[in-house]
PDB file of C-alpha atoms in Angstrom:
ATOM      1  CA  UNK A   5       0.000   0.000   0.000  1.00  0.00           C
ATOM      2  CA  UNK A   6       1.416   3.380  -1.041  1.00  0.00           C
ATOM      3  CA  UNK A   7       1.389   5.990   1.708  1.00  0.00           C
ATOM      4  CA  UNK A   8      -0.349   9.257   0.850  1.00  0.00           C
ATOM      5  CA  UNK A   9       1.815  12.336   1.264  1.00  0.00           C
ATOM      6  CA  UNK A  10       0.732  14.676   4.071  1.00  0.00           C
ATOM      7  CA  UNK A  11      -0.682  17.906   2.657  1.00  0.00           C
ATOM      8  CA  UNK A  12       1.851  20.710   2.907  1.00  0.00           C
ATOM      9  CA  UNK A  13       2.054  24.103   1.177  1.00  0.00           C
ATOM     10  CA  UNK A  14       5.546  25.449   0.523  1.00  0.00           C
ATOM     11  CA  UNK A  15       6.158  29.026   1.692  1.00  0.00           C
ATOM     12  CA  UNK A  16       9.885  29.804   1.630  1.00  0.00           C
ATOM     13  CA  UNK A  17      11.918  27.071  -0.096  1.00  0.00           C
ATOM     14  CA  UNK A  18      12.010  25.151   3.175  1.00  0.00           C
ATOM     15  CA  UNK A  19      11.831  21.813   1.335  1.00  0.00           C
ATOM     16  CA  UNK A  20      15.000  22.666  -0.562  1.00  0.00           C
ATOM     17  CA  UNK A  21      16.783  23.612   2.660  1.00  0.00           C
ATOM     18  CA  UNK A  22      15.671  20.359   4.305  1.00  0.00           C
ATOM     19  CA  UNK A  23      16.861  18.249   1.375  1.00  0.00           C
ATOM     20  CA  UNK A  24      20.285  19.902   1.402  1.00  0.00           C
ATOM     21  CA  UNK A  25      20.546  19.480   5.176  1.00  0.00           C
ATOM     22  CA  UNK A  26      19.778  15.778   4.748  1.00  0.00           C
ATOM     23  CA  UNK A  27      22.264  15.451   1.881  1.00  0.00           C
ATOM     24  CA  UNK A  28      25.026  17.110   3.926  1.00  0.00           C
ATOM     25  CA  UNK A  29      24.160  15.232   7.143  1.00  0.00           C
ATOM     26  CA  UNK A  30      23.450  18.435   9.053  1.00  0.00           C
ATOM     27  CA  UNK A  31      20.896  18.756  11.874  1.00  0.00           C
ATOM     28  CA  UNK A  32      18.032  21.189  11.355  1.00  0.00           C
ATOM     29  CA  UNK A  33      16.189  23.422  13.819  1.00  0.00           C
ATOM     30  CA  UNK A  34      12.722  24.701  12.909  1.00  0.00           C
ATOM     31  CA  UNK A  35      11.701  27.810  14.825  1.00  0.00           C
ATOM     32  CA  UNK A  36       8.222  29.282  14.955  1.00  0.00           C
ATOM     33  CA  UNK A  37       4.948  29.808  16.818  1.00  0.00           C
ATOM     34  CA  UNK A  38       2.627  26.945  17.594  1.00  0.00           C
ATOM     35  CA  UNK A  39       0.365  25.769  14.795  1.00  0.00           C
ATOM     36  CA  UNK A  40       2.454  27.085  11.891  1.00  0.00           C
ATOM     37  CA  UNK A  41       3.011  23.655  10.341  1.00  0.00           C
ATOM     38  CA  UNK A  42       6.396  22.650  11.766  1.00  0.00           C
ATOM     39  CA  UNK A  43       5.416  19.063  12.552  1.00  0.00           C
ATOM     40  CA  UNK A  44       3.421  18.709   9.327  1.00  0.00           C
ATOM     41  CA  UNK A  45       6.453  19.890   7.364  1.00  0.00           C
ATOM     42  CA  UNK A  46       8.709  17.277   8.954  1.00  0.00           C
ATOM     43  CA  UNK A  47       6.167  14.532   8.206  1.00  0.00           C
ATOM     44  CA  UNK A  48       5.922  15.779   4.626  1.00  0.00           C
ATOM     45  CA  UNK A  49       9.696  15.725   4.171  1.00  0.00           C
ATOM     46  CA  UNK A  50       9.988  12.238   5.655  1.00  0.00           C
ATOM     47  CA  UNK A  51       7.509  11.107   3.005  1.00  0.00           C
ATOM     48  CA  UNK A  52       9.336  12.978   0.245  1.00  0.00           C
ATOM     49  CA  UNK A  53      12.657  11.382   1.235  1.00  0.00           C
ATOM     50  CA  UNK A  54      11.004   7.990   1.816  1.00  0.00           C
ATOM     51  CA  UNK A  55      12.469   7.754   5.317  1.00  0.00           C
ATOM     52  CA  UNK A  56      11.003   6.473   8.558  1.00  0.00           C
ATOM     53  CA  UNK A  57      10.063   9.253  10.970  1.00  0.00           C
ATOM     54  CA  UNK A  58      10.395   8.908  14.739  1.00  0.00           C
ATOM     55  CA  UNK A  59       8.820  11.785  16.659  1.00  0.00           C
ATOM     56  CA  UNK A  60       9.481  12.602  20.298  1.00  0.00           C
ATOM     57  CA  UNK A  61       7.360  15.236  22.024  1.00  0.00           C
ATOM     58  CA  UNK A  62       9.769  16.738  24.524  1.00  0.00           C
ATOM     59  CA  UNK A  63       8.694  17.719  28.025  1.00  0.00           C
ATOM     60  CA  UNK A  64      10.329  18.104  31.406  1.00  0.00           C
ATOM     61  CA  UNK A  65       9.576  14.508  32.431  1.00  0.00           C
ATOM     62  CA  UNK A  66      11.320  12.968  29.406  1.00  0.00           C
ATOM     63  CA  UNK A  67      14.814  11.759  30.318  1.00  0.00           C
ATOM     64  CA  UNK A  68      17.793  10.702  28.243  1.00  0.00           C
ATOM     65  CA  UNK A  69      17.084   7.137  29.401  1.00  0.00           C
ATOM     66  CA  UNK A  70      13.649   7.330  27.764  1.00  0.00           C
ATOM     67  CA  UNK A  71      15.343   8.283  24.490  1.00  0.00           C
ATOM     68  CA  UNK A  72      18.475   6.150  24.560  1.00  0.00           C
ATOM     69  CA  UNK A  73      17.194   2.952  26.153  1.00  0.00           C
ATOM     70  CA  UNK A  74      17.181   0.924  29.357  1.00  0.00           C
ATOM     71  CA  UNK A  75      17.601  -2.548  30.787  1.00  0.00           C
ATOM     72  CA  UNK A  76      14.322  -4.382  31.288  1.00  0.00           C
ATOM     73  CA  UNK A  77      13.372  -7.677  32.915  1.00  0.00           C
ATOM     74  CA  UNK A  78      12.260 -10.255  30.372  1.00  0.00           C
ATOM     75  CA  UNK A  79      11.452 -13.602  31.917  1.00  0.00           C
ATOM     76  CA  UNK A  80      14.484 -14.621  33.946  1.00  0.00           C
ATOM     77  CA  UNK A  81      16.812 -12.313  32.006  1.00  0.00           C
ATOM     78  CA  UNK A  82      17.780  -8.672  32.055  1.00  0.00           C
ATOM     79  CA  UNK A  83      17.931  -7.403  28.491  1.00  0.00           C
ATOM     80  CA  UNK A  84      18.710  -4.075  26.894  1.00  0.00           C
ATOM     81  CA  UNK A  85      15.917  -2.277  25.028  1.00  0.00           C
ATOM     82  CA  UNK A  86      16.817   0.498  22.597  1.00  0.00           C
ATOM     83  CA  UNK A  87      15.011   3.800  22.961  1.00  0.00           C
ATOM     84  CA  UNK A  88      13.694   5.791  19.976  1.00  0.00           C
ATOM     85  CA  UNK A  89      16.875   7.856  19.652  1.00  0.00           C
ATOM     86  CA  UNK A  90      19.093   4.774  19.491  1.00  0.00           C
ATOM     87  CA  UNK A  91      16.711   3.109  17.033  1.00  0.00           C
ATOM     88  CA  UNK A  92      16.805   6.142  14.737  1.00  0.00           C
ATOM     89  CA  UNK A  93      20.613   6.337  14.912  1.00  0.00           C
ATOM     90  CA  UNK A  94      20.999   2.651  14.049  1.00  0.00           C
ATOM     91  CA  UNK A  95      18.339   2.413  11.356  1.00  0.00           C
ATOM     92  CA  UNK A  96      18.833   5.753   9.612  1.00  0.00           C
ATOM     93  CA  UNK A  97      15.475   7.303  10.451  1.00  0.00           C
ATOM     94  CA  UNK A  98      14.580  10.969  10.734  1.00  0.00           C
ATOM     95  CA  UNK A  99      14.409  11.802  14.431  1.00  0.00           C
ATOM     96  CA  UNK A 100      12.148  14.741  15.240  1.00  0.00           C
ATOM     97  CA  UNK A 101      12.439  16.354  18.676  1.00  0.00           C
ATOM     98  CA  UNK A 102       9.259  18.419  18.936  1.00  0.00           C
ATOM     99  CA  UNK A 103       9.593  21.446  21.263  1.00  0.00           C
ATOM    100  CA  UNK A 104      13.196  20.632  22.113  1.00  0.00           C
ATOM    101  CA  UNK A 105      13.448  23.631  24.465  1.00  0.00           C
ATOM    102  CA  UNK A 106      11.132  21.753  26.830  1.00  0.00           C
ATOM    103  CA  UNK A 107      13.606  18.859  27.083  1.00  0.00           C
ATOM    104  CA  UNK A 108      15.670  18.193  30.173  1.00  0.00           C
ATOM    105  CA  UNK A 109      19.364  19.186  30.065  1.00  0.00           C
ATOM    106  CA  UNK A 110      20.498  15.539  29.996  1.00  0.00           C
ATOM    107  CA  UNK A 111      18.714  15.068  26.653  1.00  0.00           C
ATOM    108  CA  UNK A 112      20.491  18.076  25.169  1.00  0.00           C
ATOM    109  CA  UNK A 113      23.810  16.668  26.369  1.00  0.00           C
ATOM    110  CA  UNK A 114      22.979  13.253  24.878  1.00  0.00           C
ATOM    111  CA  UNK A 115      22.389  14.643  21.374  1.00  0.00           C
ATOM    112  CA  UNK A 116      25.418  16.959  21.240  1.00  0.00           C
ATOM    113  CA  UNK A 117      27.732  14.344  19.725  1.00  0.00           C
ATOM    114  CA  UNK A 118      25.100  13.678  17.041  1.00  0.00           C
ATOM    115  CA  UNK A 119      25.038  17.315  15.971  1.00  0.00           C
ATOM    116  CA  UNK A 120      28.674  17.779  15.004  1.00  0.00           C
ATOM    117  CA  UNK A 121      31.264  16.027  12.836  1.00  0.00           C
ATOM    118  CA  UNK A 122      31.242  12.948  15.084  1.00  0.00           C
ATOM    119  CA  UNK A 123      27.637  11.941  14.385  1.00  0.00           C
ATOM    120  CA  UNK A 124      27.754   9.359  17.123  1.00  0.00           C
ATOM    121  CA  UNK A 125      25.762   8.359  20.201  1.00  0.00           C
ATOM    122  CA  UNK A 126      27.374   7.278  23.441  1.00  0.00           C
ATOM    123  CA  UNK A 127      25.361   4.808  25.533  1.00  0.00           C
ATOM    124  CA  UNK A 128      26.910   5.051  28.968  1.00  0.00           C
ATOM    125  CA  UNK A 129      24.954   2.118  30.415  1.00  0.00           C
ATOM    126  CA  UNK A 130      26.517  -0.150  27.794  1.00  0.00           C
ATOM    127  CA  UNK A 131      29.853   1.636  27.546  1.00  0.00           C
ATOM    128  CA  UNK A 132      29.202   1.718  23.811  1.00  0.00           C
ATOM    129  CA  UNK A 133      29.533   4.379  21.111  1.00  0.00           C
ATOM    130  CA  UNK A 134      27.368   3.999  18.008  1.00  0.00           C
ATOM    131  CA  UNK A 135      28.135   5.725  14.728  1.00  0.00           C
ATOM    132  CA  UNK A 136      25.013   7.142  13.130  1.00  0.00           C
ATOM    133  CA  UNK A 137      23.636   5.474  10.011  1.00  0.00           C
ATOM    134  CA  UNK A 138      24.346   7.370   6.780  1.00  0.00           C
ATOM    135  CA  UNK A 139      20.672   8.368   6.472  1.00  0.00           C
ATOM    136  CA  UNK A 140      20.150   9.440  10.072  1.00  0.00           C
ATOM    137  CA  UNK A 141      18.990  13.041  10.439  1.00  0.00           C
ATOM    138  CA  UNK A 142      18.186  15.014  13.563  1.00  0.00           C
ATOM    139  CA  UNK A 143      15.430  17.615  13.304  1.00  0.00           C
ATOM    140  CA  UNK A 144      14.203  19.713  16.214  1.00  0.00           C
ATOM    141  CA  UNK A 145      11.595  22.416  16.658  1.00  0.00           C
ATOM    142  CA  UNK A 146      10.817  25.037  19.238  1.00  0.00           C
ATOM    143  CA  UNK A 147       8.716  28.129  19.803  1.00  0.00           C
ATOM    144  CA  UNK A 148      11.030  31.084  20.582  1.00  0.00           C
ATOM    145  CA  UNK A 149       8.172  33.211  21.914  1.00  0.00           C
ATOM    146  CA  UNK A 150       6.764  30.683  24.382  1.00  0.00           C
ATOM    147  CA  UNK A 151       7.572  31.482  28.046  1.00  0.00           C
ATOM    148  CA  UNK A 152      10.365  33.736  26.826  1.00  0.00           C
ATOM    149  CA  UNK A 153      13.301  33.764  29.198  1.00  0.00           C
ATOM    150  CA  UNK A 154      12.372  30.433  30.771  1.00  0.00           C
ATOM    151  CA  UNK A 155      12.470  27.922  27.918  1.00  0.00           C
ATOM    152  CA  UNK A 156      15.296  29.053  25.670  1.00  0.00           C
ATOM    153  CA  UNK A 157      17.943  27.008  23.900  1.00  0.00           C
ATOM    154  CA  UNK A 158      21.516  27.792  24.868  1.00  0.00           C
ATOM    155  CA  UNK A 159      23.606  29.412  22.110  1.00  0.00           C
ATOM    156  CA  UNK A 160      25.979  26.438  22.269  1.00  0.00           C
ATOM    157  CA  UNK A 161      23.064  24.175  21.315  1.00  0.00           C
ATOM    158  CA  UNK A 162      21.443  26.459  18.744  1.00  0.00           C
ATOM    159  CA  UNK A 163      24.697  26.872  16.848  1.00  0.00           C
ATOM    160  CA  UNK A 164      24.944  23.141  16.259  1.00  0.00           C
ATOM    161  CA  UNK A 165      21.921  23.311  13.931  1.00  0.00           C
ATOM    162  CA  UNK A 166      20.974  24.862  10.650  1.00  0.00           C
ATOM    163  CA  UNK A 167      17.840  26.889  11.346  1.00  0.00           C
ATOM    164  CA  UNK A 168      14.757  28.038   9.480  1.00  0.00           C
ATOM    165  CA  UNK A 169      11.931  30.199  10.805  1.00  0.00           C
ATOM    166  CA  UNK A 170       8.265  29.459  10.308  1.00  0.00           C
ATOM    167  CA  UNK A 171       5.668  32.229  10.482  1.00  0.00           C
ATOM    168  CA  UNK A 172       1.956  32.293   9.789  1.00  0.00           C
ATOM    169  CA  UNK A 173       1.402  32.188   6.006  1.00  0.00           C
ATOM    170  CA  UNK A 174       0.088  35.179   4.094  1.00  0.00           C
ATOM    171  CA  UNK A 175      -3.677  35.401   3.621  1.00  0.00           C
ATOM    172  CA  UNK A 176      -3.730  33.862   0.139  1.00  0.00           C
ATOM    173  CA  UNK A 177      -1.785  30.787   1.213  1.00  0.00           C
ATOM    174  CA  UNK A 178      -3.654  30.425   4.487  1.00  0.00           C
ATOM    175  CA  UNK A 179      -6.963  30.431   2.612  1.00  0.00           C
ATOM    176  CA  UNK A 180      -5.613  27.712   0.332  1.00  0.00           C
ATOM    177  CA  UNK A 181      -4.510  25.668   3.351  1.00  0.00           C
ATOM    178  CA  UNK A 182      -7.950  25.907   4.968  1.00  0.00           C
ATOM    179  CA  UNK A 183      -9.698  24.873   1.758  1.00  0.00           C
ATOM    180  CA  UNK A 184      -7.387  21.900   1.195  1.00  0.00           C
ATOM    181  CA  UNK A 185      -7.454  20.723   4.814  1.00  0.00           C
ATOM    182  CA  UNK A 186     -11.191  21.004   5.411  1.00  0.00           C
ATOM    183  CA  UNK A 187     -13.020  21.277   2.090  1.00  0.00           C
ATOM    184  CA  UNK A 188     -14.554  24.588   3.200  1.00  0.00           C
ATOM    185  CA  UNK A 189     -15.650  27.047   0.509  1.00  0.00           C
ATOM    186  CA  UNK A 190     -13.432  29.987  -0.379  1.00  0.00           C
ATOM    187  CA  UNK A 191     -15.740  32.664   1.028  1.00  0.00           C
ATOM    188  CA  UNK A 192     -15.845  31.124   4.494  1.00  0.00           C
ATOM    189  CA  UNK A 193     -12.112  30.390   4.364  1.00  0.00           C
ATOM    190  CA  UNK A 194     -11.486  34.087   3.642  1.00  0.00           C
ATOM    191  CA  UNK A 195     -13.613  35.089   6.633  1.00  0.00           C
ATOM    192  CA  UNK A 196     -11.775  32.708   8.971  1.00  0.00           C
ATOM    193  CA  UNK A 197      -8.387  33.949   7.799  1.00  0.00           C
ATOM    194  CA  UNK A 198      -9.535  37.557   8.275  1.00  0.00           C
ATOM    195  CA  UNK A 199     -10.569  36.710  11.854  1.00  0.00           C
ATOM    196  CA  UNK A 200      -7.205  35.082  12.472  1.00  0.00           C
ATOM    197  CA  UNK A 201      -5.270  38.064  11.137  1.00  0.00           C
ATOM    198  CA  UNK A 202      -7.379  40.492  13.141  1.00  0.00           C
ATOM    199  CA  UNK A 203      -6.806  38.651  16.426  1.00  0.00           C
ATOM    200  CA  UNK A 204      -3.075  38.346  15.716  1.00  0.00           C
ATOM    201  CA  UNK A 205      -2.910  42.146  15.654  1.00  0.00           C
ATOM    202  CA  UNK A 206      -4.791  42.620  18.945  1.00  0.00           C
ATOM    203  CA  UNK A 207      -1.780  43.109  21.184  1.00  0.00           C
ATOM    204  CA  UNK A 208      -3.839  44.893  23.842  1.00  0.00           C
ATOM    205  CA  UNK A 209      -5.532  41.640  24.921  1.00  0.00           C
ATOM    206  CA  UNK A 210      -2.221  40.214  26.126  1.00  0.00           C
ATOM    207  CA  UNK A 211      -2.833  36.711  24.787  1.00  0.00           C
ATOM    208  CA  UNK A 212      -0.094  34.184  25.640  1.00  0.00           C
ATOM    209  CA  UNK A 213      -0.573  32.606  22.199  1.00  0.00           C
ATOM    210  CA  UNK A 214      -2.353  33.940  19.158  1.00  0.00           C
ATOM    211  CA  UNK A 215      -4.491  32.293  16.485  1.00  0.00           C
ATOM    212  CA  UNK A 216      -2.570  29.540  14.731  1.00  0.00           C
ATOM    213  CA  UNK A 217      -3.323  28.200  11.293  1.00  0.00           C
ATOM    214  CA  UNK A 218      -4.126  24.910  13.044  1.00  0.00           C
ATOM    215  CA  UNK A 219      -6.959  26.540  15.021  1.00  0.00           C
ATOM    216  CA  UNK A 220      -8.391  28.053  11.850  1.00  0.00           C
ATOM    217  CA  UNK A 221      -8.274  24.650  10.161  1.00  0.00           C
ATOM    218  CA  UNK A 222     -10.153  23.152  13.111  1.00  0.00           C
ATOM    219  CA  UNK A 223     -12.846  25.839  12.820  1.00  0.00           C
ATOM    220  CA  UNK A 224     -13.083  25.240   9.065  1.00  0.00           C
ATOM    221  CA  UNK A 225     -13.579  21.508   9.608  1.00  0.00           C
ATOM    222  CA  UNK A 226     -16.403  22.153  12.080  1.00  0.00           C
ATOM    223  CA  UNK A 227     -18.122  24.575   9.718  1.00  0.00           C
ATOM    224  CA  UNK A 228     -17.781  22.168   6.807  1.00  0.00           C
ATOM    225  CA  UNK A 229     -19.310  19.379   8.896  1.00  0.00           C
ATOM    226  CA  UNK A 230     -22.364  21.525   9.641  1.00  0.00           C
ATOM    227  CA  UNK A 231     -21.723  23.197  13.003  1.00  0.00           C
ATOM    228  CA  UNK A 232     -22.922  26.847  13.036  1.00  0.00           C
ATOM    229  CA  UNK A 233     -20.168  29.237  12.014  1.00  0.00           C
ATOM    230  CA  UNK A 234     -20.021  31.397  15.130  1.00  0.00           C
ATOM    231  CA  UNK A 235     -20.139  28.378  17.411  1.00  0.00           C
ATOM    232  CA  UNK A 236     -17.348  26.775  15.380  1.00  0.00           C
ATOM    233  CA  UNK A 237     -15.160  29.841  15.798  1.00  0.00           C
ATOM    234  CA  UNK A 238     -15.964  30.009  19.509  1.00  0.00           C
ATOM    235  CA  UNK A 239     -14.973  26.427  20.328  1.00  0.00           C
ATOM    236  CA  UNK A 240     -12.084  26.063  17.837  1.00  0.00           C
ATOM    237  CA  UNK A 241     -10.490  29.516  18.009  1.00  0.00           C
ATOM    238  CA  UNK A 242     -11.704  31.697  20.894  1.00  0.00           C
ATOM    239  CA  UNK A 243     -11.956  29.231  23.779  1.00  0.00           C
ATOM    240  CA  UNK A 244      -8.482  27.693  23.243  1.00  0.00           C
ATOM    241  CA  UNK A 245      -6.911  31.180  23.398  1.00  0.00           C
ATOM    242  CA  UNK A 246      -8.117  32.345  26.816  1.00  0.00           C
ATOM    243  CA  UNK A 247      -9.937  31.480  30.037  1.00  0.00           C
ATOM    244  CA  UNK A 248     -10.699  35.105  30.862  1.00  0.00           C
ATOM    245  CA  UNK A 249     -14.423  35.816  30.480  1.00  0.00           C
ATOM    246  CA  UNK A 250     -13.957  39.402  29.276  1.00  0.00           C
ATOM    247  CA  UNK A 251     -11.341  38.369  26.711  1.00  0.00           C
ATOM    248  CA  UNK A 252     -13.542  35.541  25.440  1.00  0.00           C
ATOM    249  CA  UNK A 253     -16.479  37.935  25.098  1.00  0.00           C
ATOM    250  CA  UNK A 254     -14.357  40.472  23.234  1.00  0.00           C
ATOM    251  CA  UNK A 255     -13.048  37.845  20.819  1.00  0.00           C
ATOM    252  CA  UNK A 256     -16.503  36.408  20.220  1.00  0.00           C
ATOM    253  CA  UNK A 257     -17.895  39.892  19.545  1.00  0.00           C
ATOM    254  CA  UNK A 258     -15.113  40.561  17.064  1.00  0.00           C
ATOM    255  CA  UNK A 259     -15.513  37.215  15.306  1.00  0.00           C
ATOM    256  CA  UNK A 260     -19.304  37.562  15.234  1.00  0.00           C
ATOM    257  CA  UNK A 261     -19.001  40.721  13.177  1.00  0.00           C
ATOM    258  CA  UNK A 262     -16.787  39.014  10.626  1.00  0.00           C
ATOM    259  CA  UNK A 263     -18.503  35.690   9.953  1.00  0.00           C
TER     260      UNK A 263
END
């Protein structure tokens, strides 16, 4: 069975950059706000390159042991079980560390030797160093604006990667994305994109995150499936952005005038 390529709309020659990074065995960092298509892009490129993709959603509870591997009890024996990082290194998969800035310091230390000329992984519990497969590629993403000052990558880590920045697409492309992802008609897609752009410019509300393309796609899917338009925008766009009653009311009032 042939896998269907994930839908992805090119915006800035990012596919070309990715292919050259893969060709030159260089790690890649994708920077940008939530919901701008970073994870979708990586999935798309894995399909384009016909490579297995192993994704790890980083958070403060994930340890290097979770990634590298551990000894487990199997029957009467203690056996070693590779973690996803070790599997990717051995098999030549694309390893995607989603929101790498959320990772614990020991994970960052563990990947350092994979991000320079050595391209190797040291497994301290086995006393073993593994050279990365020729096709292994390390890709990471993070949101520079999220909890600024608290969850930042150190310069020594950032400079080990090539880097590309993702932003929200322009209106024309965002409309096309909504139509392709949901099947919504062009007129309603235009209205949703206009709402998204309007909210993104409302700095006075002090939103921690703004309207992502992903939220607009969710609203478009609800509208296309028959949910009333204003209710769709409320549950897919407004409610995920804030818990403050006054802010929610203001956003609903704004959206109600536009759709």
